[in-house]
Coordinates of C-alpha atoms in Angstrom, one line a residue:
X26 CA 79.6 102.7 93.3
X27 CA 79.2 99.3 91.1
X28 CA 79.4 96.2 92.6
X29 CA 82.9 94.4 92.5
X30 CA 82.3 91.7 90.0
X31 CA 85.0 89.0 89.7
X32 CA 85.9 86.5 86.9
X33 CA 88.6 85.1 89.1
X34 CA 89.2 84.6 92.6
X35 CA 93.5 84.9 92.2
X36 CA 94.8 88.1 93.7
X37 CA 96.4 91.4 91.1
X38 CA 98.8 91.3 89.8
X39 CA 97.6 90.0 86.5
X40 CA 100.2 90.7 84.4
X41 CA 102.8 89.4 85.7
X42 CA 105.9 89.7 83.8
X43 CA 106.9 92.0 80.4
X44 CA 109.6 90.3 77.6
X45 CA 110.8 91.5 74.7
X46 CA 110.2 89.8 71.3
X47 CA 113.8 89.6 69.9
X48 CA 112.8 88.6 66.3
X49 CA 110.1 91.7 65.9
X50 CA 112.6 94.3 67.8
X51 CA 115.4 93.7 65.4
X52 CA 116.2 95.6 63.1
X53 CA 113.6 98.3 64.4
X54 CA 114.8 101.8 64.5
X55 CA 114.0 105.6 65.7
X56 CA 111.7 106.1 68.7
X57 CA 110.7 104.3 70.9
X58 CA 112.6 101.6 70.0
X59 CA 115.6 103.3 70.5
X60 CA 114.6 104.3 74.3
X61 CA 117.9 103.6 76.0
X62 CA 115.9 100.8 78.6
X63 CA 115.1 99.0 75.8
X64 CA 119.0 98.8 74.0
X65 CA 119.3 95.9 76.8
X66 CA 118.1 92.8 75.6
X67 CA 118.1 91.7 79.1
X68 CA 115.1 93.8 79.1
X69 CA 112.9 92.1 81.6
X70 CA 109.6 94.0 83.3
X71 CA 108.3 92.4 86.7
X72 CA 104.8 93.0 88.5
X73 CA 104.7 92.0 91.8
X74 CA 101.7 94.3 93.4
X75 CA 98.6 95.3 92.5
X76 CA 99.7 99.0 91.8
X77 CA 102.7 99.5 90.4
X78 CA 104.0 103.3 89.8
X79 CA 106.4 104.7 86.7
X80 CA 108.4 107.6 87.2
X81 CA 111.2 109.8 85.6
X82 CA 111.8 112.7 84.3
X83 CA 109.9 113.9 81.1
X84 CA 111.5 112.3 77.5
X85 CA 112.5 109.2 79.6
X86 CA 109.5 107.1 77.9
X87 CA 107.4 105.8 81.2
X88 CA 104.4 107.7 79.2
X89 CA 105.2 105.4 76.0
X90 CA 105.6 102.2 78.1
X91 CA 102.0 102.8 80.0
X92 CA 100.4 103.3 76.7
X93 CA 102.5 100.3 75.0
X94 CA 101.3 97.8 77.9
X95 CA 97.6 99.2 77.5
X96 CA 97.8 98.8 73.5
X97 CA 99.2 95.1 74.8
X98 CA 96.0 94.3 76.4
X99 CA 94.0 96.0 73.7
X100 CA 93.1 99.2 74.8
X101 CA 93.3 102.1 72.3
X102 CA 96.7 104.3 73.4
X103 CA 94.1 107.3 73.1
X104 CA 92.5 106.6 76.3
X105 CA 89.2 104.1 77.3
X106 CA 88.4 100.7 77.8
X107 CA 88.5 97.3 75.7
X108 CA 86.9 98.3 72.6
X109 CA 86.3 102.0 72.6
X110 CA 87.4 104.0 70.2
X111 CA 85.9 107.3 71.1
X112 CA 89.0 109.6 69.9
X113 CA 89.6 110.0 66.4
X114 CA 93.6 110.0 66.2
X115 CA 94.6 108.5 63.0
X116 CA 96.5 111.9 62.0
X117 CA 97.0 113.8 65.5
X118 CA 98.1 111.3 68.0
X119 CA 101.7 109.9 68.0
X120 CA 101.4 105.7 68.0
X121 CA 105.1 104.8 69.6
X122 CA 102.8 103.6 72.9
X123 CA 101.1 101.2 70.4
X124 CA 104.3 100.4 68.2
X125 CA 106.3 99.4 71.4
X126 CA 103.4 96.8 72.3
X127 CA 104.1 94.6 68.8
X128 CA 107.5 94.1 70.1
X129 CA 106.2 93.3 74.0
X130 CA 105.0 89.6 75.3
X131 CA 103.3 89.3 78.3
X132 CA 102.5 86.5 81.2
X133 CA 98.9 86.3 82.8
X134 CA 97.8 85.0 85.7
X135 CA 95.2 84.6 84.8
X136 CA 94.5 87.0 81.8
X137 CA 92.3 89.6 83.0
X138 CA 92.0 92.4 80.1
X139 CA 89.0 94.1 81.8
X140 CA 89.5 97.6 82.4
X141 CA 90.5 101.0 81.7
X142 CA 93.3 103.0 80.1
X143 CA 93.1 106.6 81.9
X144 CA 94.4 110.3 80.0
X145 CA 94.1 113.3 81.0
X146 CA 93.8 114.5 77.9
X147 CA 91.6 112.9 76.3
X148 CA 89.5 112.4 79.4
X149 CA 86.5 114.4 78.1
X150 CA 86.0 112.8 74.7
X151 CA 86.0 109.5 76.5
X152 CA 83.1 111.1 79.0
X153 CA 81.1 112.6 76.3
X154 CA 81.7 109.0 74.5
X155 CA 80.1 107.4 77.3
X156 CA 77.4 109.5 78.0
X157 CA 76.0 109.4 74.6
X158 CA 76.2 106.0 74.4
X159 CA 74.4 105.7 77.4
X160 CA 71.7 107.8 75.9
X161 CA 71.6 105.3 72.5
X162 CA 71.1 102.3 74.7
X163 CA 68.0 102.7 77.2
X164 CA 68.5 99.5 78.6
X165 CA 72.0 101.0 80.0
X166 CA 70.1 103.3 82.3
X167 CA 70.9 107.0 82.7
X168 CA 74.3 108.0 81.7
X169 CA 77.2 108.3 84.1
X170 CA 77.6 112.4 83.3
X171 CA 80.9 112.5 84.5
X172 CA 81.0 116.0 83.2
X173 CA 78.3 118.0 85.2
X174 CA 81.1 117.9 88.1
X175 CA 84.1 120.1 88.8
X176 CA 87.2 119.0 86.7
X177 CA 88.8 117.5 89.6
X178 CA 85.5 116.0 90.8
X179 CA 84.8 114.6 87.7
X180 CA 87.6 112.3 87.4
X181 CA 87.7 111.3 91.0
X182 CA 83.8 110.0 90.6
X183 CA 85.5 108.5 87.5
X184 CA 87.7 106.3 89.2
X185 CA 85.5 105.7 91.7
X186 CA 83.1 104.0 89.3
X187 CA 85.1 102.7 86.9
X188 CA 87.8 101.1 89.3
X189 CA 85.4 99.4 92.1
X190 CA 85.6 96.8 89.2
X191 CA 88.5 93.8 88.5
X192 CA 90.4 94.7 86.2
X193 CA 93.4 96.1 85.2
X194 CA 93.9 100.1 85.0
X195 CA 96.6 102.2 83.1
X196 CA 96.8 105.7 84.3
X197 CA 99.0 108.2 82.9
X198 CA 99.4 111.4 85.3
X199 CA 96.0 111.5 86.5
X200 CA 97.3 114.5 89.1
X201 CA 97.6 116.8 86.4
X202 CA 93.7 117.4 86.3
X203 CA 93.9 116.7 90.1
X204 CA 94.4 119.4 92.9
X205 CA 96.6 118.2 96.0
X206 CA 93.0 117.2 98.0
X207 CA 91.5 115.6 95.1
X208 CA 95.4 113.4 94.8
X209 CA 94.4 112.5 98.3
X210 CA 91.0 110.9 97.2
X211 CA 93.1 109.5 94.7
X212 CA 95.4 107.9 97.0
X213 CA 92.5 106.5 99.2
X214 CA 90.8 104.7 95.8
X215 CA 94.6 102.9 95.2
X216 CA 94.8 102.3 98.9
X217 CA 91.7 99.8 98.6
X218 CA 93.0 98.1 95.4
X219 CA 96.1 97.5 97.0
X220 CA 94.9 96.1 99.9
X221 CA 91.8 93.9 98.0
X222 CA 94.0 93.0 95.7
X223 CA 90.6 92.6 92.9
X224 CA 92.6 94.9 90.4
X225 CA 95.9 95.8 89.2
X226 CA 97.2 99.8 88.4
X227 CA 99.9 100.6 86.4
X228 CA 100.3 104.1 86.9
X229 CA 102.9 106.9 85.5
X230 CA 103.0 110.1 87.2
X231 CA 104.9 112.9 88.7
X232 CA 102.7 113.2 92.1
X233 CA 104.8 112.7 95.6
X234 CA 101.8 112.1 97.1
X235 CA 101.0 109.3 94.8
X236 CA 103.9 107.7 95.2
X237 CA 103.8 107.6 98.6
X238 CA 101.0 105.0 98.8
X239 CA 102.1 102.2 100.5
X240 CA 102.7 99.0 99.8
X241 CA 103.1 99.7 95.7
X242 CA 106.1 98.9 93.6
X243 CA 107.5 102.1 92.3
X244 CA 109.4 101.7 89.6
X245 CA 112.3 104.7 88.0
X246 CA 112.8 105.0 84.8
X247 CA 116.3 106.6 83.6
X248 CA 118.6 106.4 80.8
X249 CA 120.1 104.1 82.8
X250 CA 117.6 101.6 82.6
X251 CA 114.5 100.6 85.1
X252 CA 115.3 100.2 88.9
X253 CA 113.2 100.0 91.9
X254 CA 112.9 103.0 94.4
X255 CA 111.6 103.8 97.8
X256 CA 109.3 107.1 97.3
X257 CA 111.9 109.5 99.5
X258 CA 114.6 108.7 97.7
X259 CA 113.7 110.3 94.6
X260 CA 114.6 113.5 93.1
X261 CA 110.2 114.9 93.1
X262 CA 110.5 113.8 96.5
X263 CA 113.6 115.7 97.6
X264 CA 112.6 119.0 95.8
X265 CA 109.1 119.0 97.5
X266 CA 110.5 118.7 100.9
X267 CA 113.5 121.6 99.9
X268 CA 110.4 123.8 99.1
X269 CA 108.3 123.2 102.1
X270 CA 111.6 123.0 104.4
X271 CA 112.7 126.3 103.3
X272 CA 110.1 128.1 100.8
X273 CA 112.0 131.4 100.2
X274 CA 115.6 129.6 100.1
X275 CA 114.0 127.4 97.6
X276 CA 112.5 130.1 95.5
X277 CA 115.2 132.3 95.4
X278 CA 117.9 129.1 94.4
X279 CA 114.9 128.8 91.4
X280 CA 115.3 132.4 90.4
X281 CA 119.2 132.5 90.6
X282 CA 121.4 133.4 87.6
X283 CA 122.1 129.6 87.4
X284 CA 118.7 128.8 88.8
X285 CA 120.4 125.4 90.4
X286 CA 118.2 124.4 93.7
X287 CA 120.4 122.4 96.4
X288 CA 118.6 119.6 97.3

């Protein structure tokens, strides 16, 4: 694991606070822009932790805002860190994460833009990126080849590596390559940055077990806006606990004529 190299000694969070640009939203139409926590001008993002969490339900636009807030610090919204460019998107990739950031200001302190913006899908160009430009660079020493591992182990030894550093992180669903153990491993690598305090996360995902680690903001986003929320009170929460509660109740609800689960 590299060594934890700061450029400041003030604790994560970084970023500190997200605004809205009223004179470059206006007028704007279609999506994102017309993502119904952004119709509120009052529109005001807060980072008070190191790792803060996004959730909702899929088409709510948490996805959009983690890739809009990367694209802020200059990350590409494919995936990587400052100044990589190792996915070739100009046709194939939607850009609303990277329209969304012209309309977004941010407040540092201090600005730390070191980092890494983490996809899932995109997760092996970015590898395959890295290794070969390990290999084009001898003075880099041997490449990282995060892809000899297991999926799952690939990207844990990933965020091992790349996160021991400050910095600040985007991650956007990292369980879906993830199995419930590897989550775990996961949970234990945002454990330390929460308590060090050397980097900040901003993470979306759909994972109970990630948002269960303690101590992080977690943050839902609705149609109704964005409103803070303890971990059990949300609606992943709830239907993981129906299903382990009561696994054939639960099953049998899902596979009903109206497939409604009581929760």
């Amino acid at each position: 694991m590299a060594r934890d190299k700061r450029q400041t000694r003030l604790p994560a969070p970084f970023l500190k606070r997200l605004t809205l640009v009223e004179d470059k939203i206006a007028g704007k139409t279609g999506y994102p822009f017309d993502l119904p926590w952004l119709r509120d001008d009052s529109f005001d993002l807060r980072f008070s932790t190191p790792v803060t969490i996004l959730i909702g339900e899929n088409g709510t636009g948490k996805s959009t805002l983690v890739e809009a807030i990367a694209a802020l610090c200059g990350f590409d919204e494919a995936g990587g860190g400052k100044g990589y460019r190792p996915v070739d998107h100009e046709r194939a990739l939607d850009r609303s994460g990277a329209a969304l950031a012209d309309v977004l200001r941010g407040a540092w302190l201090p600005k730390v833009t070191t980092g890494w913006f983490f996809k899932a899908e995109t997760f092996f160009s970015v590898a395959r990126y890295l290794d070969v430009a390990a290999l084009d660079d001898p003075m880099s020493g041997p490449p990282p080849d995060f892809l000899s591992w297991s999926h799952g182990e690939g990207f844990v030894r990933f965020f091992e590596e790349r996160m021991s550093r400050q910095g600040i992180y985007f991650m956007d669903e990292p369980e879906s390559a993830l199995s419930p153990k590897r989550q775990l491993e996961l949970l234990r690598i945002l454990h330390g940055i929460q308590e060090r305090a050397a980097a900040q996360v901003i993470m979306a995902t759909h994972s109970p077990i990630l948002m269960a680690l303690p101590g992080a903001r977690l943050l839902e986003i609705t149609r109704h806006g964005i409103d803070e929320v303890n971990y059990q009170d949300t609606e992943h929460f709830r239907l993981y606990w129906t299903f382990t509660s009561d696994p054939d109740r639960f099953i049998a609800d899902a596979l009903g004529e109206d497939g409604e689960v009581g929760l």
